[in-house]
mmCIF file of C-alpha atoms and ligand atoms in Angstrom:
data_model
loop_
_atom_site.group_PDB
_atom_site.id
_atom_site.type_symbol
_atom_site.label_atom_id
_atom_site.label_comp_id
_atom_site.label_asym_id
_atom_site.label_seq_id
_atom_site.Cartn_x
_atom_site.Cartn_y
_atom_site.Cartn_z
ATOM 1 C CA UNK A 1 8.463 35.095 -3.091
ATOM 2 C CA UNK A 2 5.918 35.528 -0.278
ATOM 3 C CA UNK A 3 4.212 32.374 0.974
ATOM 4 C CA UNK A 4 0.941 34.205 1.706
ATOM 5 C CA UNK A 5 0.755 35.383 -1.919
ATOM 6 C CA UNK A 6 1.399 31.921 -3.162
ATOM 7 C CA UNK A 7 -1.345 30.631 -0.883
ATOM 8 C CA UNK A 8 -3.787 33.276 -2.326
ATOM 9 C CA UNK A 9 -2.949 32.133 -5.854
ATOM 10 C CA UNK A 10 -3.496 28.487 -4.890
ATOM 11 C CA UNK A 11 -6.789 29.024 -3.219
ATOM 12 C CA UNK A 12 -8.204 29.789 -6.711
ATOM 13 C CA UNK A 13 -7.020 26.235 -7.853
ATOM 14 C CA UNK A 14 -8.806 24.121 -5.262
ATOM 15 C CA UNK A 15 -11.473 23.191 -7.825
ATOM 16 C CA UNK A 16 -8.771 22.175 -10.278
ATOM 17 C CA UNK A 17 -6.982 20.170 -7.684
ATOM 18 C CA UNK A 18 -10.185 18.306 -6.745
ATOM 19 C CA UNK A 19 -11.077 17.560 -10.568
ATOM 20 C CA UNK A 20 -7.526 16.555 -11.499
ATOM 21 C CA UNK A 21 -7.207 14.258 -8.450
ATOM 22 C CA UNK A 22 -10.549 12.685 -9.277
ATOM 23 C CA UNK A 23 -9.499 12.024 -12.784
ATOM 24 C CA UNK A 24 -6.231 10.473 -11.614
ATOM 25 C CA UNK A 25 -7.739 8.241 -9.012
ATOM 26 C CA UNK A 26 -10.376 7.084 -11.661
ATOM 27 C CA UNK A 27 -7.523 5.767 -13.644
ATOM 28 C CA UNK A 28 -6.451 2.840 -11.607
ATOM 29 C CA UNK A 29 -2.681 2.010 -11.779
ATOM 30 C CA UNK A 30 -1.313 -0.999 -9.912
ATOM 31 C CA UNK A 31 2.490 -1.472 -10.251
ATOM 32 C CA UNK A 32 1.954 -4.853 -12.009
ATOM 33 C CA UNK A 33 -0.163 -3.357 -14.774
ATOM 34 C CA UNK A 34 2.287 -1.438 -17.089
ATOM 35 C CA UNK A 35 -0.403 -0.091 -19.449
ATOM 36 C CA UNK A 36 -2.756 1.065 -16.652
ATOM 37 C CA UNK A 37 0.108 2.978 -15.022
ATOM 38 C CA UNK A 38 1.079 4.466 -18.335
ATOM 39 C CA UNK A 39 -2.616 5.710 -18.811
ATOM 40 C CA UNK A 40 -2.255 7.527 -15.484
ATOM 41 C CA UNK A 41 1.099 8.952 -16.673
ATOM 42 C CA UNK A 42 -0.453 10.136 -19.844
ATOM 43 C CA UNK A 43 -2.918 12.197 -17.791
ATOM 44 C CA UNK A 44 -0.106 13.860 -15.824
ATOM 45 C CA UNK A 45 1.947 14.306 -18.983
ATOM 46 C CA UNK A 46 -1.003 16.243 -20.576
ATOM 47 C CA UNK A 47 -1.373 18.544 -17.598
ATOM 48 C CA UNK A 48 2.467 19.178 -17.613
ATOM 49 C CA UNK A 49 2.475 19.962 -21.324
ATOM 50 C CA UNK A 50 -0.318 22.559 -20.744
ATOM 51 C CA UNK A 51 2.025 24.137 -18.145
ATOM 52 C CA UNK A 52 4.871 24.464 -20.665
ATOM 53 C CA UNK A 53 6.963 21.526 -19.160
ATOM 54 C CA UNK A 54 9.699 19.876 -21.193
ATOM 55 C CA UNK A 55 8.823 16.186 -21.216
ATOM 56 C CA UNK A 56 11.045 13.206 -21.409
ATOM 57 C CA UNK A 57 9.441 9.852 -21.157
ATOM 58 C CA UNK A 58 11.869 6.925 -20.269
ATOM 59 C CA UNK A 59 10.072 3.923 -21.829
ATOM 60 C CA UNK A 60 10.141 0.795 -19.851
ATOM 61 C CA UNK A 61 9.168 -2.841 -20.643
ATOM 62 C CA UNK A 62 8.628 -4.576 -17.396
ATOM 63 C CA UNK A 63 6.861 -1.684 -15.506
ATOM 64 C CA UNK A 64 5.272 1.558 -16.479
ATOM 65 C CA UNK A 65 7.418 4.306 -17.837
ATOM 66 C CA UNK A 66 9.427 6.990 -15.953
ATOM 67 C CA UNK A 67 8.175 10.528 -16.596
ATOM 68 C CA UNK A 68 10.775 13.394 -16.329
ATOM 69 C CA UNK A 69 9.311 16.805 -16.444
ATOM 70 C CA UNK A 70 11.362 19.951 -16.466
ATOM 71 C CA UNK A 71 9.932 23.236 -15.484
ATOM 72 C CA UNK A 72 11.316 26.773 -15.496
ATOM 73 C CA UNK A 73 14.261 28.080 -17.565
ATOM 74 C CA UNK A 74 16.072 25.442 -19.538
ATOM 75 C CA UNK A 75 19.442 27.235 -18.910
ATOM 76 C CA UNK A 76 20.187 28.347 -15.348
ATOM 77 C CA UNK A 77 23.189 28.764 -13.206
ATOM 78 C CA UNK A 78 21.078 27.288 -10.341
ATOM 79 C CA UNK A 79 20.775 23.574 -9.811
ATOM 80 C CA UNK A 80 17.151 22.264 -10.145
ATOM 81 C CA UNK A 81 15.082 21.141 -7.294
ATOM 82 C CA UNK A 82 14.020 17.591 -7.734
ATOM 83 C CA UNK A 83 10.419 16.602 -6.834
ATOM 84 C CA UNK A 84 10.011 12.846 -6.462
ATOM 85 C CA UNK A 85 6.785 10.859 -6.913
ATOM 86 C CA UNK A 86 5.321 7.726 -8.185
ATOM 87 C CA UNK A 87 2.129 6.981 -10.224
ATOM 88 C CA UNK A 88 1.723 3.202 -9.279
ATOM 89 C CA UNK A 89 -0.452 1.974 -6.377
ATOM 90 C CA UNK A 90 -0.845 -1.071 -4.397
ATOM 91 C CA UNK A 91 -4.398 -1.479 -5.535
ATOM 92 C CA UNK A 92 -5.323 -4.028 -8.236
ATOM 93 C CA UNK A 93 -7.636 -3.102 -11.195
ATOM 94 C CA UNK A 94 -11.293 -3.270 -10.023
ATOM 95 C CA UNK A 95 -10.669 -1.852 -6.501
ATOM 96 C CA UNK A 96 -12.739 1.235 -7.441
ATOM 97 C CA UNK A 97 -15.895 -0.947 -7.359
ATOM 98 C CA UNK A 98 -15.375 -1.586 -3.690
ATOM 99 C CA UNK A 99 -13.666 1.703 -2.856
ATOM 100 C CA UNK A 100 -15.100 4.253 -5.254
ATOM 101 C CA UNK A 101 -13.987 7.861 -5.406
ATOM 102 C CA UNK A 102 -16.127 9.929 -3.090
ATOM 103 C CA UNK A 103 -16.164 13.115 -1.115
ATOM 104 C CA UNK A 104 -17.287 12.638 2.506
ATOM 105 C CA UNK A 105 -16.483 13.903 5.981
ATOM 106 C CA UNK A 106 -14.085 16.551 4.652
ATOM 107 C CA UNK A 107 -12.090 13.933 2.756
ATOM 108 C CA UNK A 108 -11.587 12.521 -0.667
ATOM 109 C CA UNK A 109 -11.550 8.779 -0.698
ATOM 110 C CA UNK A 110 -10.260 6.168 -3.168
ATOM 111 C CA UNK A 111 -7.481 3.792 -4.014
ATOM 112 C CA UNK A 112 -4.110 5.574 -4.233
ATOM 113 C CA UNK A 113 -5.591 9.036 -3.357
ATOM 114 C CA UNK A 114 -3.229 9.505 -0.522
ATOM 115 C CA UNK A 115 -0.216 7.358 -1.737
ATOM 116 C CA UNK A 116 0.292 9.354 -3.700
ATOM 117 C CA UNK A 117 -1.914 10.715 -6.450
ATOM 118 C CA UNK A 118 -2.701 13.780 -4.317
ATOM 119 C CA UNK A 119 1.016 14.468 -3.966
ATOM 120 C CA UNK A 120 1.385 14.410 -7.696
ATOM 121 C CA UNK A 121 -1.549 16.794 -8.232
ATOM 122 C CA UNK A 122 -0.113 19.105 -5.521
ATOM 123 C CA UNK A 123 3.182 19.258 -7.373
ATOM 124 C CA UNK A 124 1.368 20.242 -10.574
ATOM 125 C CA UNK A 125 -0.610 22.886 -8.843
ATOM 126 C CA UNK A 126 2.404 24.295 -7.071
ATOM 127 C CA UNK A 127 4.353 24.387 -10.265
ATOM 128 C CA UNK A 128 1.626 26.104 -12.316
ATOM 129 C CA UNK A 129 1.386 28.685 -9.578
ATOM 130 C CA UNK A 130 5.067 29.301 -9.567
ATOM 131 C CA UNK A 131 4.933 29.735 -13.332
ATOM 132 C CA UNK A 132 2.137 32.285 -13.043
ATOM 133 C CA UNK A 133 4.356 34.111 -10.515
ATOM 134 C CA UNK A 134 7.278 34.054 -12.912
ATOM 135 C CA UNK A 135 9.584 32.002 -10.668
ATOM 136 C CA UNK A 136 12.956 31.467 -12.398
ATOM 137 C CA UNK A 137 13.837 28.447 -10.390
ATOM 138 C CA UNK A 138 14.577 25.220 -12.501
ATOM 139 C CA UNK A 139 12.512 22.228 -11.206
ATOM 140 C CA UNK A 140 12.502 18.516 -12.168
ATOM 141 C CA UNK A 141 9.416 16.485 -11.478
ATOM 142 C CA UNK A 142 10.234 12.750 -11.660
ATOM 143 C CA UNK A 143 7.435 10.258 -11.508
ATOM 144 C CA UNK A 144 7.981 6.569 -11.641
ATOM 145 C CA UNK A 145 5.812 3.480 -11.991
ATOM 146 C CA UNK A 146 7.586 0.867 -9.705
ATOM 147 C CA UNK A 147 7.960 2.469 -6.318
ATOM 148 C CA UNK A 148 5.461 0.178 -4.591
ATOM 149 C CA UNK A 149 7.538 -2.737 -5.630
ATOM 150 C CA UNK A 150 10.904 -1.289 -4.455
ATOM 151 C CA UNK A 151 11.792 0.844 -7.491
ATOM 152 C CA UNK A 152 13.992 -1.813 -9.183
ATOM 153 C CA UNK A 153 13.909 -0.026 -12.568
ATOM 154 C CA UNK A 154 13.615 3.622 -11.666
ATOM 155 C CA UNK A 155 16.242 3.744 -8.937
ATOM 156 C CA UNK A 156 19.158 4.509 -11.368
ATOM 157 C CA UNK A 157 17.307 7.414 -12.939
ATOM 158 C CA UNK A 158 16.296 8.858 -9.466
ATOM 159 C CA UNK A 159 19.767 8.678 -8.263
ATOM 160 C CA UNK A 160 21.272 10.315 -11.490
ATOM 161 C CA UNK A 161 18.852 13.234 -11.374
ATOM 162 C CA UNK A 162 19.298 13.622 -7.570
ATOM 163 C CA UNK A 163 23.008 14.105 -7.987
ATOM 164 C CA UNK A 164 22.512 17.053 -10.318
ATOM 165 C CA UNK A 165 19.889 18.651 -8.001
ATOM 166 C CA UNK A 166 20.273 21.112 -5.098
ATOM 167 C CA UNK A 167 17.738 19.237 -2.967
ATOM 168 C CA UNK A 168 14.988 16.579 -3.242
ATOM 169 C CA UNK A 169 11.403 17.135 -2.095
ATOM 170 C CA UNK A 170 9.489 13.905 -1.789
ATOM 171 C CA UNK A 171 5.735 13.896 -2.508
ATOM 172 C CA UNK A 172 4.883 10.940 -0.314
ATOM 173 C CA UNK A 173 2.042 11.556 2.284
ATOM 174 C CA UNK A 174 2.905 13.346 5.518
ATOM 175 C CA UNK A 175 3.186 11.327 8.664
ATOM 176 C CA UNK A 176 0.047 12.547 10.598
ATOM 177 C CA UNK A 177 0.639 16.256 10.116
ATOM 178 C CA UNK A 178 4.474 15.988 10.132
ATOM 179 C CA UNK A 179 7.153 15.994 7.349
ATOM 180 C CA UNK A 180 9.466 13.087 7.424
ATOM 181 C CA UNK A 181 13.217 13.700 8.225
ATOM 182 C CA UNK A 182 14.212 10.083 8.718
ATOM 183 C CA UNK A 183 13.197 6.772 7.186
ATOM 184 C CA UNK A 184 14.348 3.313 8.039
ATOM 185 C CA UNK A 185 16.225 1.385 5.453
ATOM 186 C CA UNK A 186 14.416 -1.679 4.002
ATOM 187 C CA UNK A 187 15.690 -5.150 3.293
ATOM 188 C CA UNK A 188 14.231 -8.459 1.999
ATOM 189 C CA UNK A 189 15.519 -11.978 2.489
ATOM 190 C CA UNK A 190 14.321 -15.235 1.072
ATOM 191 C CA UNK A 191 15.365 -18.175 3.378
ATOM 192 C CA UNK A 192 14.701 -21.658 2.001
ATOM 193 C CA UNK A 193 15.364 -25.068 3.483
ATOM 194 C CA UNK A 194 15.615 -28.238 1.420
ATOM 195 C CA UNK A 195 15.113 -31.395 3.448
ATOM 196 C CA UNK A 196 14.508 -35.033 2.567
ATOM 197 C CA UNK A 197 10.847 -36.043 1.890
ATOM 198 C CA UNK A 198 9.436 -39.265 3.129
ATOM 199 C CA UNK A 199 6.059 -40.999 3.840
ATOM 200 C CA UNK A 200 5.334 -40.083 7.449
ATOM 201 C CA UNK A 201 3.842 -43.548 8.159
ATOM 202 C CA UNK A 202 5.999 -45.945 6.173
ATOM 203 C CA UNK A 203 9.409 -44.214 6.096
ATOM 204 C CA UNK A 204 9.344 -41.609 8.857
ATOM 205 C CA UNK A 205 12.931 -42.287 9.886
ATOM 206 C CA UNK A 206 14.244 -41.622 6.308
ATOM 207 C CA UNK A 207 12.743 -38.087 6.222
ATOM 208 C CA UNK A 208 14.369 -34.900 7.267
ATOM 209 C CA UNK A 209 11.799 -32.220 7.743
ATOM 210 C CA UNK A 210 12.365 -28.850 6.038
ATOM 211 C CA UNK A 211 9.469 -27.393 7.943
ATOM 212 C CA UNK A 212 11.032 -28.361 11.390
ATOM 213 C CA UNK A 213 14.352 -26.842 10.391
ATOM 214 C CA UNK A 214 12.664 -23.681 9.039
ATOM 215 C CA UNK A 215 10.760 -23.446 12.363
ATOM 216 C CA UNK A 216 13.987 -23.299 14.252
ATOM 217 C CA UNK A 217 15.418 -20.765 11.826
ATOM 218 C CA UNK A 218 12.367 -18.463 12.238
ATOM 219 C CA UNK A 219 13.165 -18.406 15.971
ATOM 220 C CA UNK A 220 16.775 -17.411 15.182
ATOM 221 C CA UNK A 221 15.824 -14.820 12.552
ATOM 222 C CA UNK A 222 13.135 -13.306 14.789
ATOM 223 C CA UNK A 223 15.796 -12.901 17.370
ATOM 224 C CA UNK A 224 17.763 -10.617 15.170
ATOM 225 C CA UNK A 225 15.196 -7.867 16.125
ATOM 226 C CA UNK A 226 16.676 -5.287 18.425
ATOM 227 C CA UNK A 227 14.144 -2.586 19.127
ATOM 228 C CA UNK A 228 16.638 -0.363 20.828
ATOM 229 C CA UNK A 229 18.788 -0.376 17.761
ATOM 230 C CA UNK A 230 15.692 0.142 15.652
ATOM 231 C CA UNK A 231 16.454 -3.080 13.772
ATOM 232 C CA UNK A 232 13.491 -5.476 13.071
ATOM 233 C CA UNK A 233 13.244 -8.741 11.239
ATOM 234 C CA UNK A 234 9.797 -9.968 10.352
ATOM 235 C CA UNK A 235 9.235 -13.470 8.851
ATOM 236 C CA UNK A 236 6.079 -12.308 7.301
ATOM 237 C CA UNK A 237 5.440 -15.158 4.983
ATOM 238 C CA UNK A 238 6.042 -18.896 5.517
ATOM 239 C CA UNK A 239 5.287 -21.909 3.464
ATOM 240 C CA UNK A 240 6.438 -25.532 3.173
ATOM 241 C CA UNK A 241 5.457 -29.135 2.811
ATOM 242 C CA UNK A 242 2.730 -30.615 0.664
ATOM 243 C CA UNK A 243 0.480 -32.834 2.900
ATOM 244 C CA UNK A 244 0.328 -33.815 6.528
ATOM 245 C CA UNK A 245 1.408 -37.298 5.865
ATOM 246 C CA UNK A 246 4.602 -36.410 4.062
ATOM 247 C CA UNK A 247 7.772 -35.297 5.896
ATOM 248 C CA UNK A 248 8.266 -31.901 4.074
ATOM 249 C CA UNK A 249 11.263 -31.682 1.639
ATOM 250 C CA UNK A 250 10.767 -27.902 1.110
ATOM 251 C CA UNK A 251 10.052 -24.884 3.320
ATOM 252 C CA UNK A 252 10.741 -21.173 2.961
ATOM 253 C CA UNK A 253 10.073 -17.778 4.516
ATOM 254 C CA UNK A 254 10.087 -14.239 3.163
ATOM 255 C CA UNK A 255 11.734 -11.847 5.750
ATOM 256 C CA UNK A 256 11.313 -8.094 5.842
ATOM 257 C CA UNK A 257 14.220 -6.339 7.604
ATOM 258 C CA UNK A 258 14.278 -2.630 8.639
ATOM 259 C CA UNK A 259 17.380 -0.782 9.854
ATOM 260 C CA UNK A 260 17.861 2.834 11.095
ATOM 261 C CA UNK A 261 21.567 3.120 10.516
ATOM 262 C CA UNK A 262 23.272 2.681 7.112
ATOM 263 C CA UNK A 263 26.117 0.804 8.939
ATOM 264 C CA UNK A 264 23.665 -1.883 10.078
ATOM 265 C CA UNK A 265 23.305 -3.224 6.468
ATOM 266 C CA UNK A 266 26.589 -5.027 6.746
ATOM 267 C CA UNK A 267 25.763 -6.181 10.312
ATOM 268 C CA UNK A 268 22.440 -7.679 8.988
ATOM 269 C CA UNK A 269 24.192 -9.359 6.107
ATOM 270 C CA UNK A 270 26.541 -10.947 8.638
ATOM 271 C CA UNK A 271 23.617 -12.141 10.695
ATOM 272 C CA UNK A 272 22.007 -13.819 7.718
ATOM 273 C CA UNK A 273 25.292 -15.384 6.631
ATOM 274 C CA UNK A 274 25.577 -16.922 10.022
ATOM 275 C CA UNK A 275 22.405 -18.922 9.760
ATOM 276 C CA UNK A 276 22.914 -22.639 9.922
ATOM 277 C CA UNK A 277 20.631 -25.713 9.779
ATOM 278 C CA UNK A 278 20.945 -28.115 12.701
ATOM 279 C CA UNK A 279 20.076 -31.249 10.717
ATOM 280 C CA UNK A 280 23.027 -32.025 8.329
ATOM 281 C CA UNK A 281 20.723 -33.593 5.848
ATOM 282 C CA UNK A 282 19.011 -30.341 5.199
ATOM 283 C CA UNK A 283 20.366 -27.689 2.952
ATOM 284 C CA UNK A 284 19.901 -23.945 3.523
ATOM 285 C CA UNK A 285 19.720 -21.252 0.783
ATOM 286 C CA UNK A 286 19.618 -17.567 1.795
ATOM 287 C CA UNK A 287 19.233 -14.783 -0.762
ATOM 288 C CA UNK A 288 18.490 -11.047 -0.454
ATOM 289 C CA UNK A 289 19.864 -7.959 1.184
ATOM 290 C CA UNK A 290 19.041 -4.342 1.989
ATOM 291 C CA UNK A 291 17.190 -2.838 -0.869
ATOM 292 C CA UNK A 292 16.669 0.745 0.390
ATOM 293 C CA UNK A 293 19.354 2.383 2.580
ATOM 294 C CA UNK A 294 17.944 4.316 5.562
ATOM 295 C CA UNK A 295 17.385 8.027 5.243
ATOM 296 C CA UNK A 296 19.297 9.227 8.230
ATOM 297 C CA UNK A 297 18.490 12.581 9.973
ATOM 298 C CA UNK A 298 21.387 14.660 8.564
ATOM 299 C CA UNK A 299 22.208 18.388 8.575
ATOM 300 C CA UNK A 300 21.009 19.021 4.909
ATOM 301 C CA UNK A 301 17.627 17.527 5.654
ATOM 302 C CA UNK A 302 17.393 19.312 9.021
ATOM 303 C CA UNK A 303 18.161 22.646 7.271
ATOM 304 C CA UNK A 304 15.298 21.923 4.702
ATOM 305 C CA UNK A 305 12.920 21.065 7.518
ATOM 306 C CA UNK A 306 13.685 24.200 9.473
ATOM 307 C CA UNK A 307 12.974 26.346 6.406
ATOM 308 C CA UNK A 308 9.690 24.448 5.909
ATOM 309 C CA UNK A 309 8.624 25.057 9.584
ATOM 310 C CA UNK A 310 9.313 28.765 9.118
ATOM 311 C CA UNK A 311 7.248 29.047 5.934
ATOM 312 C CA UNK A 312 4.395 26.934 7.581
ATOM 313 C CA UNK A 313 4.369 29.375 10.415
ATOM 314 C CA UNK A 314 4.013 32.266 7.888
ATOM 315 C CA UNK A 315 1.071 30.329 6.447
ATOM 316 C CA UNK A 316 -0.450 29.949 9.856
ATOM 317 C CA UNK A 317 0.222 26.390 10.927
ATOM 318 C CA UNK A 318 2.690 24.465 13.017
ATOM 319 C CA UNK A 319 4.839 21.784 11.204
ATOM 320 C CA UNK A 320 6.361 18.883 13.084
ATOM 321 C CA UNK A 321 8.955 16.443 11.972
ATOM 322 C CA UNK A 322 8.777 12.667 12.272
ATOM 323 C CA UNK A 323 10.675 9.537 11.526
ATOM 324 C CA UNK A 324 9.085 6.529 9.886
ATOM 325 C CA UNK A 325 9.832 2.800 9.455
ATOM 326 C CA UNK A 326 8.468 2.947 5.845
ATOM 327 C CA UNK A 327 10.878 3.345 2.872
ATOM 328 C CA UNK A 328 10.498 5.647 -0.181
ATOM 329 C CA UNK A 329 12.640 6.803 -3.025
ATOM 330 C CA UNK A 330 13.849 9.526 -0.705
ATOM 331 C CA UNK A 331 15.921 6.821 0.953
ATOM 332 C CA UNK A 332 17.996 6.501 -2.173
ATOM 333 C CA UNK A 333 18.588 10.321 -2.624
ATOM 334 C CA UNK A 334 19.384 10.917 1.091
ATOM 335 C CA UNK A 335 21.865 8.089 1.031
ATOM 336 C CA UNK A 336 23.702 9.909 -1.728
ATOM 337 C CA UNK A 337 24.107 12.889 0.453
ATOM 338 C CA UNK A 338 21.583 15.086 -1.388
ATOM 339 C CA UNK A 339 19.392 16.986 1.190
ATOM 340 C CA UNK A 340 16.022 15.360 1.076
ATOM 341 C CA UNK A 341 12.786 16.184 2.768
ATOM 342 C CA UNK A 342 9.980 13.625 2.662
ATOM 343 C CA UNK A 343 6.226 13.564 3.510
ATOM 344 C CA UNK A 344 5.576 16.855 1.485
ATOM 345 C CA UNK A 345 2.384 15.300 -0.148
ATOM 346 C CA UNK A 346 -1.094 15.169 1.177
ATOM 347 C CA UNK A 347 -2.362 14.824 4.874
ATOM 348 C CA UNK A 348 -4.645 11.725 5.343
ATOM 349 C CA UNK A 349 -5.007 8.250 6.549
ATOM 350 C CA UNK A 350 -4.969 4.667 5.391
ATOM 351 C CA UNK A 351 -2.264 4.426 2.788
ATOM 352 C CA UNK A 352 -2.469 0.831 1.435
ATOM 353 C CA UNK A 353 -5.696 0.314 3.492
ATOM 354 C CA UNK A 354 -9.379 0.269 2.811
ATOM 355 C CA UNK A 355 -9.935 3.622 4.472
ATOM 356 C CA UNK A 356 -7.356 5.533 2.316
ATOM 357 C CA UNK A 357 -8.362 9.118 2.258
ATOM 358 C CA UNK A 358 -7.008 12.718 1.975
ATOM 359 C CA UNK A 359 -8.040 15.610 4.311
ATOM 360 C CA UNK A 360 -9.332 18.292 2.007
ATOM 361 C CA UNK A 361 -8.622 21.370 4.154
ATOM 362 C CA UNK A 362 -4.895 20.623 4.163
ATOM 363 C CA UNK A 363 -4.512 20.264 0.415
ATOM 364 C CA UNK A 364 -4.235 23.979 -0.525
ATOM 365 C CA UNK A 365 -2.034 25.131 2.440
ATOM 366 C CA UNK A 366 0.375 22.131 1.978
ATOM 367 C CA UNK A 367 0.564 22.769 -1.643
ATOM 368 C CA UNK A 368 1.413 26.454 -0.925
ATOM 369 C CA UNK A 369 4.146 25.230 1.482
ATOM 370 C CA UNK A 370 5.490 22.924 -1.263
ATOM 371 C CA UNK A 371 5.464 25.784 -3.786
ATOM 372 C CA UNK A 372 7.205 28.188 -1.348
ATOM 373 C CA UNK A 373 9.838 25.508 -0.534
ATOM 374 C CA UNK A 374 10.540 25.155 -4.281
ATOM 375 C CA UNK A 375 10.660 28.984 -4.829
ATOM 376 C CA UNK A 376 13.093 29.548 -1.905
ATOM 377 C CA UNK A 377 15.403 26.639 -2.566
ATOM 378 C CA UNK A 378 19.126 27.408 -2.611
HETATM 379 ZN ZN1 ZN B 401 4.046 6.088 -1.920
#
């Protein structure tokens, strides 16, 4: 299927893309609000049904549902292509008041527009075009509601569907203009010290400060960072103590860990196991681990990227590849050995930030590239 023909078809859909994206951004959908995410999901489900998709909704209690949409023939000798996305955002209900949907400076603005409501709309537009062009390629579009909180519920479904698929295309935003061929793995640790509380004036000697011990531990943990190894440990949150005139009995830190190599997961675990308090009256508790394995730049992913670069050239633009420190559901599928290409959603800026926006002129060409990648998948 010719990429230029696909582009021609998609150019007629730019109004539909804009209207649908507007509607989807208007339905706020923070991960924590199950009903709100489900309302956004209902909008997408409605569009998909109109396109003849077979719908399976995996009901969830803690977070919003997981939406599994099947396009193309129900029986095929070819494995499906899996498109991965999420409908939750990091933005609480009411954000639209401060960050309303608007079109300005060649961009659409609004909470979740880039990460990743535009990616979801692009997938729907790509699939409707392929249907019009009578593509026989089976496709699964999987949308979850818990990606922004680490995909605790949806991970198993994502992994199961990835294993039955030929390849995985992830609808997360591009990195600048580039597709993502590598992502760091993400870990989280909670490090807590229990000391002995005391009045700092009356009984200072009887106290054993959890805050002091934690301060030393933060030095040690921060020292785990090795930039050459692309390993970072960030004590991003600290808390402890109750008042200045009390020797603190409790203190803790939340640590974000990033690794570039899968084998570093065990190394990081060993580092955290080696932590010790220097004051024997204090007690240390460490919980956590690597949540998302890294997406390493492997041959299957490189082959997908090369194909994307060729199609992009046919469409008249240069496609670069990039690595990122951020994680996505692509980390899970890549770690299973399923060829995974990420960053195939919108081009823009400010994911998780007040200037979140999508560049309009890239929407249609990138959607054409996505559609052509689906159509030409092995
Ligand atoms: Zn995202």
